[in-house]
Short mmCIF file of C-alpha atoms in Angstrom, two decimals:
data_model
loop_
_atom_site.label_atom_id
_atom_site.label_comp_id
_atom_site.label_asym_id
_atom_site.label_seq_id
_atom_site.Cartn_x
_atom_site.Cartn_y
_atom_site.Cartn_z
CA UNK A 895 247.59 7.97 274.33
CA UNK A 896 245.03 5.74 275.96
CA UNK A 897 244.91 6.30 279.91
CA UNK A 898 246.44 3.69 282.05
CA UNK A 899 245.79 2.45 285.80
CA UNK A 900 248.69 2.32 287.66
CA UNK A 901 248.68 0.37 291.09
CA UNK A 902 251.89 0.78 293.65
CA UNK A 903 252.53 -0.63 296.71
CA UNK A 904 254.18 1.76 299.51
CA UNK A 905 255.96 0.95 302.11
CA UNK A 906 253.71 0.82 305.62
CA UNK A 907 254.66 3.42 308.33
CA UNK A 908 252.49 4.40 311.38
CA UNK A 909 250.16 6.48 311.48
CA UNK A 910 247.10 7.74 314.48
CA UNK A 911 244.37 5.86 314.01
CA UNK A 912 241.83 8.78 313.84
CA UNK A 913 244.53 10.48 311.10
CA UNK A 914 243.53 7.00 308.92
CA UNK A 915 240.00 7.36 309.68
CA UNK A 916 239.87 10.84 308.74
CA UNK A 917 241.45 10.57 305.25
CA UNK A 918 238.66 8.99 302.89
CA UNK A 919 241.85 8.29 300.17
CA UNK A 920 243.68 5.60 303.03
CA UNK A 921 242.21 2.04 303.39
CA UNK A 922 243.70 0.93 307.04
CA UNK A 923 244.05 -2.71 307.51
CA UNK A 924 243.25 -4.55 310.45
CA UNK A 925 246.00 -5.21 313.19
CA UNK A 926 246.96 -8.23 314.22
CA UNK A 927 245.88 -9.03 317.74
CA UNK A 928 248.54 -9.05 320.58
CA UNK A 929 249.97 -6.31 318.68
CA UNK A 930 250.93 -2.82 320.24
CA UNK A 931 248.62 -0.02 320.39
CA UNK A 932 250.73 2.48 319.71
CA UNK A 933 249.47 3.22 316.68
CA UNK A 934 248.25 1.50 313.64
CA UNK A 935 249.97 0.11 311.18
CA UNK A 936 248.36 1.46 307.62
CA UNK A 937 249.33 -0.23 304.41
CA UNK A 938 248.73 2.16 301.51
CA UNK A 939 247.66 0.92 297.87
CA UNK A 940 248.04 4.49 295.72
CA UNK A 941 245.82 4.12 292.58
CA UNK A 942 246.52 6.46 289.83
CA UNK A 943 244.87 7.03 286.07
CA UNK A 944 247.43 8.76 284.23
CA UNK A 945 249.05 8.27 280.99
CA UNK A 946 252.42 5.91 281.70
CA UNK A 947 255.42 8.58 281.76
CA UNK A 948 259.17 6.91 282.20
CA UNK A 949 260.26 7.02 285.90
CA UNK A 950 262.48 9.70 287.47
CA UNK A 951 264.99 8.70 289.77
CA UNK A 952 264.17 9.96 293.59
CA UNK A 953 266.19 10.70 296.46
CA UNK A 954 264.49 7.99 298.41
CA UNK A 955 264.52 4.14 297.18
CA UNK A 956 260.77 3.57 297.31
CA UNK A 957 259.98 4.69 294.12
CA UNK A 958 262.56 3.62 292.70
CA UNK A 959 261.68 -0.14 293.72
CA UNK A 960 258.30 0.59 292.67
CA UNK A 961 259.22 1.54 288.90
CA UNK A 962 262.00 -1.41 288.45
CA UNK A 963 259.09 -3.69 289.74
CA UNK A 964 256.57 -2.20 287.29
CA UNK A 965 259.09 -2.66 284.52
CA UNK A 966 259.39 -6.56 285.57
CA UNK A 967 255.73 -6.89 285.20
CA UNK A 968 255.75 -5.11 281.54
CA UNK A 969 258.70 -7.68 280.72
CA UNK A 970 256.43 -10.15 281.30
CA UNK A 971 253.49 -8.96 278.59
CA UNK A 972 253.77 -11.31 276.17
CA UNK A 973 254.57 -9.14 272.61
CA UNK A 974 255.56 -10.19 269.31
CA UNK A 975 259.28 -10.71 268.93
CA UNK A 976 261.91 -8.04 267.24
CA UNK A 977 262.99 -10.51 265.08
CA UNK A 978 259.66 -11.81 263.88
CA UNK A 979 260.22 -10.96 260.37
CA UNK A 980 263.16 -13.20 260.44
CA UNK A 981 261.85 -15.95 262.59
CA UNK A 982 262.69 -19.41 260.90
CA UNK A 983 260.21 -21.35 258.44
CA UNK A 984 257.15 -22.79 260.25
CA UNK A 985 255.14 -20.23 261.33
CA UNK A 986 256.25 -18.07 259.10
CA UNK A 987 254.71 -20.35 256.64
CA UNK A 988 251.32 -20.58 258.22
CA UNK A 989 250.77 -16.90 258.91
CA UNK A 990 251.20 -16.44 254.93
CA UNK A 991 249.13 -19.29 254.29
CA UNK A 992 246.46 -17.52 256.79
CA UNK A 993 247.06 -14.05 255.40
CA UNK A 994 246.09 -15.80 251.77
CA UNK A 995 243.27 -17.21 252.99
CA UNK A 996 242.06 -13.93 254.57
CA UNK A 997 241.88 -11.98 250.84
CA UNK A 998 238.45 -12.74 249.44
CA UNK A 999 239.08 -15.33 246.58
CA UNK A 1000 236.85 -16.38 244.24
CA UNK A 1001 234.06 -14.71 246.36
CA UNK A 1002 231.27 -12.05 245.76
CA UNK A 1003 231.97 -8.82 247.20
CA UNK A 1004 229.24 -6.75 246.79
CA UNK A 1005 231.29 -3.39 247.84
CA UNK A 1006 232.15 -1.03 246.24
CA UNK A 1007 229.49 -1.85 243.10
CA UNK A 1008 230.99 -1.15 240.12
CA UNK A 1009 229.99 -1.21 236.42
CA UNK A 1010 231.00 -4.98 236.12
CA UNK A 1011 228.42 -5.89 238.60
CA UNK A 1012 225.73 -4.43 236.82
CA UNK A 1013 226.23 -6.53 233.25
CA UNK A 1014 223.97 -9.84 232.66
CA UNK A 1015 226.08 -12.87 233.88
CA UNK A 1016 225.16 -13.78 230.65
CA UNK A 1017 227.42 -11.77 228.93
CA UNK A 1018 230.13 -12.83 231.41
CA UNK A 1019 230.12 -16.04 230.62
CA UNK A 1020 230.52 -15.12 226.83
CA UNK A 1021 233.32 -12.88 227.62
CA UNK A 1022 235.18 -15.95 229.59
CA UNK A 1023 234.56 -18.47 227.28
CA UNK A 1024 236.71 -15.38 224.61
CA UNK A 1025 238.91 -14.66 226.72
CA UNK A 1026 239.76 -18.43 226.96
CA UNK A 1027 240.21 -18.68 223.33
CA UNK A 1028 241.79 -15.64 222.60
CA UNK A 1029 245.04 -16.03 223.59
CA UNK A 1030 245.59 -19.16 221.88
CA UNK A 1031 244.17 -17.98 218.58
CA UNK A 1032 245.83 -14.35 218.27
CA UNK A 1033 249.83 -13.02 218.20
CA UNK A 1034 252.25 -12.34 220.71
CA UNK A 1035 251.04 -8.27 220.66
CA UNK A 1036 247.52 -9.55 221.55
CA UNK A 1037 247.81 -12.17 224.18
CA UNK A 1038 249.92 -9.22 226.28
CA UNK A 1039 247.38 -6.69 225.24
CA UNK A 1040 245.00 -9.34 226.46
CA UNK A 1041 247.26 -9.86 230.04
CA UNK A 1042 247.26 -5.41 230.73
CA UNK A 1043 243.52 -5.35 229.74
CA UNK A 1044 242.58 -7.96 232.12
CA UNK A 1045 244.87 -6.44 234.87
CA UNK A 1046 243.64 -2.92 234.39
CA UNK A 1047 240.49 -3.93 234.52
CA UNK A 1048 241.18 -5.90 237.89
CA UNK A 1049 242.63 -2.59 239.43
CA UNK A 1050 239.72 -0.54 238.49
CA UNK A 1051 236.87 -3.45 239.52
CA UNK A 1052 238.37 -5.13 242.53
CA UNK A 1053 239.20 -2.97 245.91
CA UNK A 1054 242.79 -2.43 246.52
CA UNK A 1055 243.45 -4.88 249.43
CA UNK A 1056 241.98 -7.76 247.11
CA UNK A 1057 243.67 -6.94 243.60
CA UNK A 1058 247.06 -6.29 244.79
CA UNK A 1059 247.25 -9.67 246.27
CA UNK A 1060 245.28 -11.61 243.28
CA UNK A 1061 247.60 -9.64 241.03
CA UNK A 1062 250.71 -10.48 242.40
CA UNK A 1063 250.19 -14.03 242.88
CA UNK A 1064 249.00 -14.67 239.43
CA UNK A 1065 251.37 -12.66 237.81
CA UNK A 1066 254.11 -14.86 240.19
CA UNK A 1067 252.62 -18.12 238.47
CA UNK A 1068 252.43 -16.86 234.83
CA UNK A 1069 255.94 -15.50 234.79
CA UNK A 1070 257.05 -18.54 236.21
CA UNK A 1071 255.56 -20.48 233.49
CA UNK A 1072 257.34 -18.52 231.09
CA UNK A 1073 260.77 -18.46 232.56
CA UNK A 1074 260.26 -22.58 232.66
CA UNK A 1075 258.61 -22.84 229.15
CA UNK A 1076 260.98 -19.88 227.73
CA UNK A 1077 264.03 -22.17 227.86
CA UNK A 1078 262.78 -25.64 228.04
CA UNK A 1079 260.32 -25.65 224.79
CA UNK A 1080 263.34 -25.78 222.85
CA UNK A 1081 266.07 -24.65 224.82
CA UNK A 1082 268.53 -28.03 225.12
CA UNK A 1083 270.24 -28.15 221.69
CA UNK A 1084 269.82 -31.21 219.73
CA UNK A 1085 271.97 -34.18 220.22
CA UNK A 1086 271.35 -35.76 217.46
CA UNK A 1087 273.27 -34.48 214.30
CA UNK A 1088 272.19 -34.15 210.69
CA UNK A 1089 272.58 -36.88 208.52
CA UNK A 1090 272.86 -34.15 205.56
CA UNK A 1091 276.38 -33.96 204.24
CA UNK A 1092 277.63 -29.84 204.21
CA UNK A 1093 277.40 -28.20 201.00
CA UNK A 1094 281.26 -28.25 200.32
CA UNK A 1095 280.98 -31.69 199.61
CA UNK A 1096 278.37 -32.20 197.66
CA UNK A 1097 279.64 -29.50 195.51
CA UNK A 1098 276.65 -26.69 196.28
CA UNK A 1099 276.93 -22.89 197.32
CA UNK A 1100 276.26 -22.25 200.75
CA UNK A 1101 273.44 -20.29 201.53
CA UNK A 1102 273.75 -17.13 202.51
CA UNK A 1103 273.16 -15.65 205.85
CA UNK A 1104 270.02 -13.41 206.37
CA UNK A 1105 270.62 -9.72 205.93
CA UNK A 1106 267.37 -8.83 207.95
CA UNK A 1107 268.78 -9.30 211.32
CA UNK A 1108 266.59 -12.46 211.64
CA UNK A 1109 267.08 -14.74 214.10
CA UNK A 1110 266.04 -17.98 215.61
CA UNK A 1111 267.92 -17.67 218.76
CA UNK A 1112 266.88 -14.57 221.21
CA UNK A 1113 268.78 -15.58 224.44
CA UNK A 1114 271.52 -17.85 224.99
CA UNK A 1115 271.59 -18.93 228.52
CA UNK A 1116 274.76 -21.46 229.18
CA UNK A 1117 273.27 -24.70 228.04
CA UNK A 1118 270.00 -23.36 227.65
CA UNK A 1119 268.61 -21.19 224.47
CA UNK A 1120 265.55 -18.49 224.50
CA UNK A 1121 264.09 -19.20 221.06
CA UNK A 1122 261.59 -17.84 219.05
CA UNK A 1123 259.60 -21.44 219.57
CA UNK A 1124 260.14 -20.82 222.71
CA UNK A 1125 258.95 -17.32 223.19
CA UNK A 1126 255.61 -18.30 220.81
CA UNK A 1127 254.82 -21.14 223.36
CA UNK A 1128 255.81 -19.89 226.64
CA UNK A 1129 253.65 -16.27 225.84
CA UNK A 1130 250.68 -19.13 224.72
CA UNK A 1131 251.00 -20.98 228.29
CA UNK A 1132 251.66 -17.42 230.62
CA UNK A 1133 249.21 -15.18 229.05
CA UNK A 1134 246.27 -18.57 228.59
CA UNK A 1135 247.07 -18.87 232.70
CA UNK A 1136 246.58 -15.61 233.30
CA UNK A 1137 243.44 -14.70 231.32
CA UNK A 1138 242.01 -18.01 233.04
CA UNK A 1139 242.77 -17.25 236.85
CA UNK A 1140 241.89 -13.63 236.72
CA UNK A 1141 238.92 -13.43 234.49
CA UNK A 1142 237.29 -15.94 236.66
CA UNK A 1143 238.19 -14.41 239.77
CA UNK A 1144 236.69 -11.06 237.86
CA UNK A 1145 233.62 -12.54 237.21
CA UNK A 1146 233.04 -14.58 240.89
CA UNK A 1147 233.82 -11.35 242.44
CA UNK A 1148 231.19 -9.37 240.39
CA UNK A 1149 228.54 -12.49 240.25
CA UNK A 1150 226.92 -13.90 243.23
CA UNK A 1151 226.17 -17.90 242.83
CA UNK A 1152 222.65 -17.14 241.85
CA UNK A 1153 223.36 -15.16 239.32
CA UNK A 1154 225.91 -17.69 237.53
CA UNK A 1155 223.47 -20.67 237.89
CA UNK A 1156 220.85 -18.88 236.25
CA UNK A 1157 223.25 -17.56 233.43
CA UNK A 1158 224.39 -21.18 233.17
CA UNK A 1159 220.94 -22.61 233.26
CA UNK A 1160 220.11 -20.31 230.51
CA UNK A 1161 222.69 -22.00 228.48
CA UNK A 1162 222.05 -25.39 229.28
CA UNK A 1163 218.44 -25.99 229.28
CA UNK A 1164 218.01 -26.97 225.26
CA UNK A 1165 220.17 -29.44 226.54
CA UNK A 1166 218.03 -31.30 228.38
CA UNK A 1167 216.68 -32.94 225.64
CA UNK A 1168 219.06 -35.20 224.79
CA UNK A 1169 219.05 -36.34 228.15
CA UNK A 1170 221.81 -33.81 229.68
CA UNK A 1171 221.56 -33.69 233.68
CA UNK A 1172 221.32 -29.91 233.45
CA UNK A 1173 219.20 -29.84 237.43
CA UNK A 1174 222.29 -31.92 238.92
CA UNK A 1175 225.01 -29.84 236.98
CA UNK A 1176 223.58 -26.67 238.48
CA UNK A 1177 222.69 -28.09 241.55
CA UNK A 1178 226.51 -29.27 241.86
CA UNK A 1179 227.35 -25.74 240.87
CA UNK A 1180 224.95 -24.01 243.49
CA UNK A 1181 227.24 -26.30 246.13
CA UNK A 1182 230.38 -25.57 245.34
CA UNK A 1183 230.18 -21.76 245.07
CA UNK A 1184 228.68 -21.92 248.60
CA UNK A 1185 231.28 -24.47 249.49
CA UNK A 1186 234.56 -22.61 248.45
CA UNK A 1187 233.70 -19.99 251.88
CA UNK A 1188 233.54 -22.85 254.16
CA UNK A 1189 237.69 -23.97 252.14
CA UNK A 1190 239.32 -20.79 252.93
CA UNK A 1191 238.00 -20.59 256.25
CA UNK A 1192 239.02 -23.41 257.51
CA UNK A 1193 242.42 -23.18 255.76
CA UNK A 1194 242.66 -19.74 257.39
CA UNK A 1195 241.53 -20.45 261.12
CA UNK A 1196 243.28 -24.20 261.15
CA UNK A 1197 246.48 -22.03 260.56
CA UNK A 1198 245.54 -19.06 262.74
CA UNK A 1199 245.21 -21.79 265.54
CA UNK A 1200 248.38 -22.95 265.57
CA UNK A 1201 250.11 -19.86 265.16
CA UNK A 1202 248.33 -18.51 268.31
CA UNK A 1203 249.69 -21.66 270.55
CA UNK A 1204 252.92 -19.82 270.58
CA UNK A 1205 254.60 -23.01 269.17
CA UNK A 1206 258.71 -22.77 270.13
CA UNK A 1207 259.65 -24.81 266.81
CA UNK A 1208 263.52 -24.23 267.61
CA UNK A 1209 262.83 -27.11 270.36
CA UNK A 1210 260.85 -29.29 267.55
CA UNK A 1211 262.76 -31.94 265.91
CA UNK A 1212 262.02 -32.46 261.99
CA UNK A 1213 259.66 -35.17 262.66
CA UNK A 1214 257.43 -33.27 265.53
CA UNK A 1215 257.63 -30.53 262.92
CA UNK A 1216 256.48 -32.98 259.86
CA UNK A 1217 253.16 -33.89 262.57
CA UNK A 1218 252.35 -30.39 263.13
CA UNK A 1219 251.75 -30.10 259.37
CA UNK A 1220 250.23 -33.66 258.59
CA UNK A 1221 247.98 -33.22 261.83
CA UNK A 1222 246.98 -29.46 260.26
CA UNK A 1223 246.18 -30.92 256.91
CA UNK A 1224 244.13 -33.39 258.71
CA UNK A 1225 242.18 -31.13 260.97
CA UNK A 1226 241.38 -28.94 257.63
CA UNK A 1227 239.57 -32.03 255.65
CA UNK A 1228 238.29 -33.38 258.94
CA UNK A 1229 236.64 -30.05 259.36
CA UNK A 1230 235.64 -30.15 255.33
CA UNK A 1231 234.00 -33.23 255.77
CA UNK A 1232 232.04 -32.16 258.89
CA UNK A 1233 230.59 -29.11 256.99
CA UNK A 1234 229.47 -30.97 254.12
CA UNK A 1235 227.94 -33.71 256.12
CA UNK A 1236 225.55 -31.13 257.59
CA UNK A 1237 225.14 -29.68 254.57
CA UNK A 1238 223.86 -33.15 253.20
CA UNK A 1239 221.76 -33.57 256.77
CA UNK A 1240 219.86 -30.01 255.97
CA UNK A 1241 219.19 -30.93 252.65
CA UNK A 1242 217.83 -34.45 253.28
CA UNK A 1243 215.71 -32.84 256.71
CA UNK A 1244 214.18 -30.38 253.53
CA UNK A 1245 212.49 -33.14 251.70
CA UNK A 1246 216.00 -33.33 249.03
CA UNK A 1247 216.01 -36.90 247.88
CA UNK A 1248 219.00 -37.48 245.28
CA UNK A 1249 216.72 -36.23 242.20
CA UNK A 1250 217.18 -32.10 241.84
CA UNK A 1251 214.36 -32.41 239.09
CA UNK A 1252 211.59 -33.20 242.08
CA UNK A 1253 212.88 -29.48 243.30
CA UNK A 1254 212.97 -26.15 242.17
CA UNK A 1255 215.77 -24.09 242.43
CA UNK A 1256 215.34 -20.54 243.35
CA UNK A 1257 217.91 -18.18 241.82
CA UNK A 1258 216.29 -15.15 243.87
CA UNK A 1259 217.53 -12.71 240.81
CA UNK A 1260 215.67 -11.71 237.08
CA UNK A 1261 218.17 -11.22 234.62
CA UNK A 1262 217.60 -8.17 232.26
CA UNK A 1263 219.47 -6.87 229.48
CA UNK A 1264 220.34 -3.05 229.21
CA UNK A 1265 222.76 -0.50 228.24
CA UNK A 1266 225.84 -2.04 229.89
CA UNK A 1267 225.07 -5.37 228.53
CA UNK A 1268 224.86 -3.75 225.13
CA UNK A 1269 228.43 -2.06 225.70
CA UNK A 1270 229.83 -5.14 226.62
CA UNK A 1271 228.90 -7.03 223.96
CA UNK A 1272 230.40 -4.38 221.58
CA UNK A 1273 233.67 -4.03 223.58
CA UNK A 1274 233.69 -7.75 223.05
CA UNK A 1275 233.05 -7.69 219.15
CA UNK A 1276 235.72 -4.74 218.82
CA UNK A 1277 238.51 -7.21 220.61
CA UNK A 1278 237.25 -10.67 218.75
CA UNK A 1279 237.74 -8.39 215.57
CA UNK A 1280 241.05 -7.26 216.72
CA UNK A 1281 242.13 -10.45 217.76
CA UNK A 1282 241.07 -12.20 213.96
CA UNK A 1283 242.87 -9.18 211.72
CA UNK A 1284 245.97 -8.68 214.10
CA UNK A 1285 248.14 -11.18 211.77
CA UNK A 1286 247.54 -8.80 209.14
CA UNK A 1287 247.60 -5.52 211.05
CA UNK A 1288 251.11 -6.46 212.51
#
C-alpha cells in the first residue's frame, strides 16, 4: 500500500520558549503583542508518512477529534458511486458508447503480427470478395461452417481485448437478424384461402401424409411459424452479415491503408482506359481509412466529456435530457467537419488542386508474393471447391 501524508492539528498548550527553540521538530508561532510573557504559546502541526491504519479510540478526546475530522475530509473525495452499475440510462449510455469507441475498429494494429499480416493484400481482397459470395451460393452446413471459420480465425488473429468485443457485437446483430427473419419470412399464415375445392368433393384420394418425418413447419411460435423458408433465408441474411462485418474488420486490422490502395490500384488500373477515375477512387479511399481514426475519437472523447462533468440527470427534465444528446451529436459533426476542413487546407497548402492525376500517390510498401500468399490461395480453392460440391456431398 502506497504511503500516505497525514497532517493533524493539536491542540496548543504552553510551552518555555527555549524548550521550542531547542526542539528542531516544533515550528513556534509568533505571539501576539500585548500578550503575557509567561510563556509562549506553540501551535504544533505533526506531519507523518505512514501507511493510513483505522483510528484507535484514546483516553483523551484529541485524537479522537482529529480522526472523525480526517474521516470528514475523506467523505468529501469525490469516488464513483456504489450503485453505479445501476445508475439510470444517460450516462450509462455514453460510457458504453465511449467504451465502444475505445476498441480499435476497423483500424490497423500492427501488434502482435501474425500470419494474416504477412499475406499480399492482394489475396485479401480475393478472399473478401469469396467470402461475400459464399454464403449466398452454398447450404445451410456451409454458411455456419463459413460463420465458426471466420470467428476462429478472429480469435486466433485479433488480440483478446479487440475480438471479444467485435465478436460479441456482431454475433448480437446477426442473431438478431435471424430471430426477425426466422419468423417473419414466412411466419404469419396466409389469409387468403385456396380457391381449390378438397378432394372429397371432387371425388379424388387424398394424398397421403409423408412417412419421412418431413416437414415444412420447424417452430410454431403463437401466431408466428419457424419454417423451413424461413430458416433458408434468415441463415442467408445472419451468416451474409456476419462474413461481411468481420472479414472486413479482419482484413483492416491486418492491412494498413497503404497496403489496400495499392492492392486496389492493382485491380483497377486496366480500368482506366475506359475512362474509370481510378486516381480519385483511391484517393477517396486513402481519406477515408485515415478519416475513420479521427470518427471514433471524437465519438469517444465527446462522450468521455460529458460523463466527466458529473452530470446529476435525476434533476434533468426529459427535454434538458433530449439537449444533452442533440447538443453531443452536434459537437461530434461540428468537430468532424473541423478535421476535414484542415485536412482539405493541408492538402490545398501542398500544391493538391482537385485533379489526383497531377499527383502521385505514395503507397510507402512493395507488394511481393511468397509462401503465405501461396497457402492462402489454396486454402481459398479448397473452400470455393467445398462450397460448389456441398449440395452433393450433403
Amino acid at each position: 500500500m502506497a504511503a500516505a501524508v497525514h497532517l493533524r492539528p493539536l491542540y496548543s498548550f504552553a510551552l518555555p520558549l527555549s524548550a521550542a527553540k531547542a526542539a528542531p521538530s516544533w515550528f513556534p508561532l509568533p505571539a501576539k503583542p500585548g500578550a503575557r510573557r509567561r510563556g509562549s504559546r506553540v501551535a504544533l502541526l505533526l506531519c507523518s508518512a505512514s501507511a493510513p491504519a483505522p483510528a484507535s479510540p484514546s483516553p483523551s478526546g484529541g485524537d479522537g477529534a482529529a480522526a472523525s475530522a480526517a474521516s470528514k475530509w475523506v467523505e468529501w473525495i469525490p469516488r464513483a458511486a456504489a450503485g453505479a452499475g445501476s445508475a439510470a440510462g444517460p450516462e450509462q449510455v455514453l460510457r458504453l458508447i465511449s467504451g465502444a469507441a475505445a476498441t480499435p475498429i476497423c483500424q490497423f494494429v500492427d501488434r502482435p503480427r501474425t500470419f494474416l499480416h504477412s499475406v499480399d493484400p492482394r489475396v485479401k481482397l480475393v478472399w473478401l470478395l469469396a467470402l461475400v459470395v459464399l454464403p449466398a451460393r452454398s447450404n445451410i452446413y456451409m454458411r455456419f461452417g463459413l460463420v465458426v471459420f471466420l470467428a476462429l480465425l478472429s480469435m486466433w488473429i485479433l488480440p483478446k481485448h479487440v475480438w471479444k468485443d467485435q465478436l460479441g457485437r456482431v454475433a448480437l446483430l446477426s442473431g438478431f437478424l435471424f430471430i426477425m427473419l426466422g419468423f417473419g419470412a414466412d411466419g404469419a399464415p396466409s389469409l387468403v384461402q385456396t380457391r381449390t375445392p378438397p378432394p372429397s368433393v371432387v371425388g379424388i384420394p387424398n394424398i397421403p401424409c409423408s412417412t419421412s418425418g418431413y416437414s415444412y413447419t420447424i417452430l410454431k411460435l403463437g401466431p408466428l411459424q419457424f419454417t423451413r423458408k424461413g430458416l433458408s433465408v434468415a441463415s442467408t441474411s445472419a451468416s451474409l452479415s456476419f462474413a461481411i462485418f468481420q472479414s472486413a474488420s479482419l482484413c483492416l486490422t491486418t492491412t494498413t491503408p497503404e497496403q489496400l490502395a495499392s492492392a486496389l490500384w492493382w485491380f483497377m488500373i486496366p480500368l482506366k482506359h475506359i475512362g474509370v477515375p481510378v486516381p480519385e477512387i483511391i484517393l477517396t479511399l486513402l481519406l477515408s481509412l485515415r478519416f475513420i481514426n479521427l470518427v471514433f475519437d471524437e465519438v469517444r472523447n465527446s462522450a468521455l466529456a460529458i460523463v466527466a462533468r458529473r452530470i446529476n440527470w435525476k434533476k434533468l427534465t426529459a427535454m434538458e435530457t433530449i439537449d444533452i444528446f442533440f447538443n453531443y451529436v452536434r459537437r461530434i459533426f461540428k468537430n468532424i467537419f473541423d478535421h476535414a476542413e484542415q485536412i482539405s487546407k493541408a492538402m490545398v497548402a501542398r500544391g493538391f488542386r482537385g485533379n489526383p492525376s497531377n499527383h502521385k500517390i505514395y503507397f510507402l510498401s512493395e507488394s511481393s508474393f511468397g509462401i503465405a500468399d501461396l497457402f492462402s490461395l489454396l486454402c481459398l480453392f479448397a473452400v470455393v471447391s467445398l462450397a460448389s460440391f456441398s449440395d452433393q456431398l450433403v
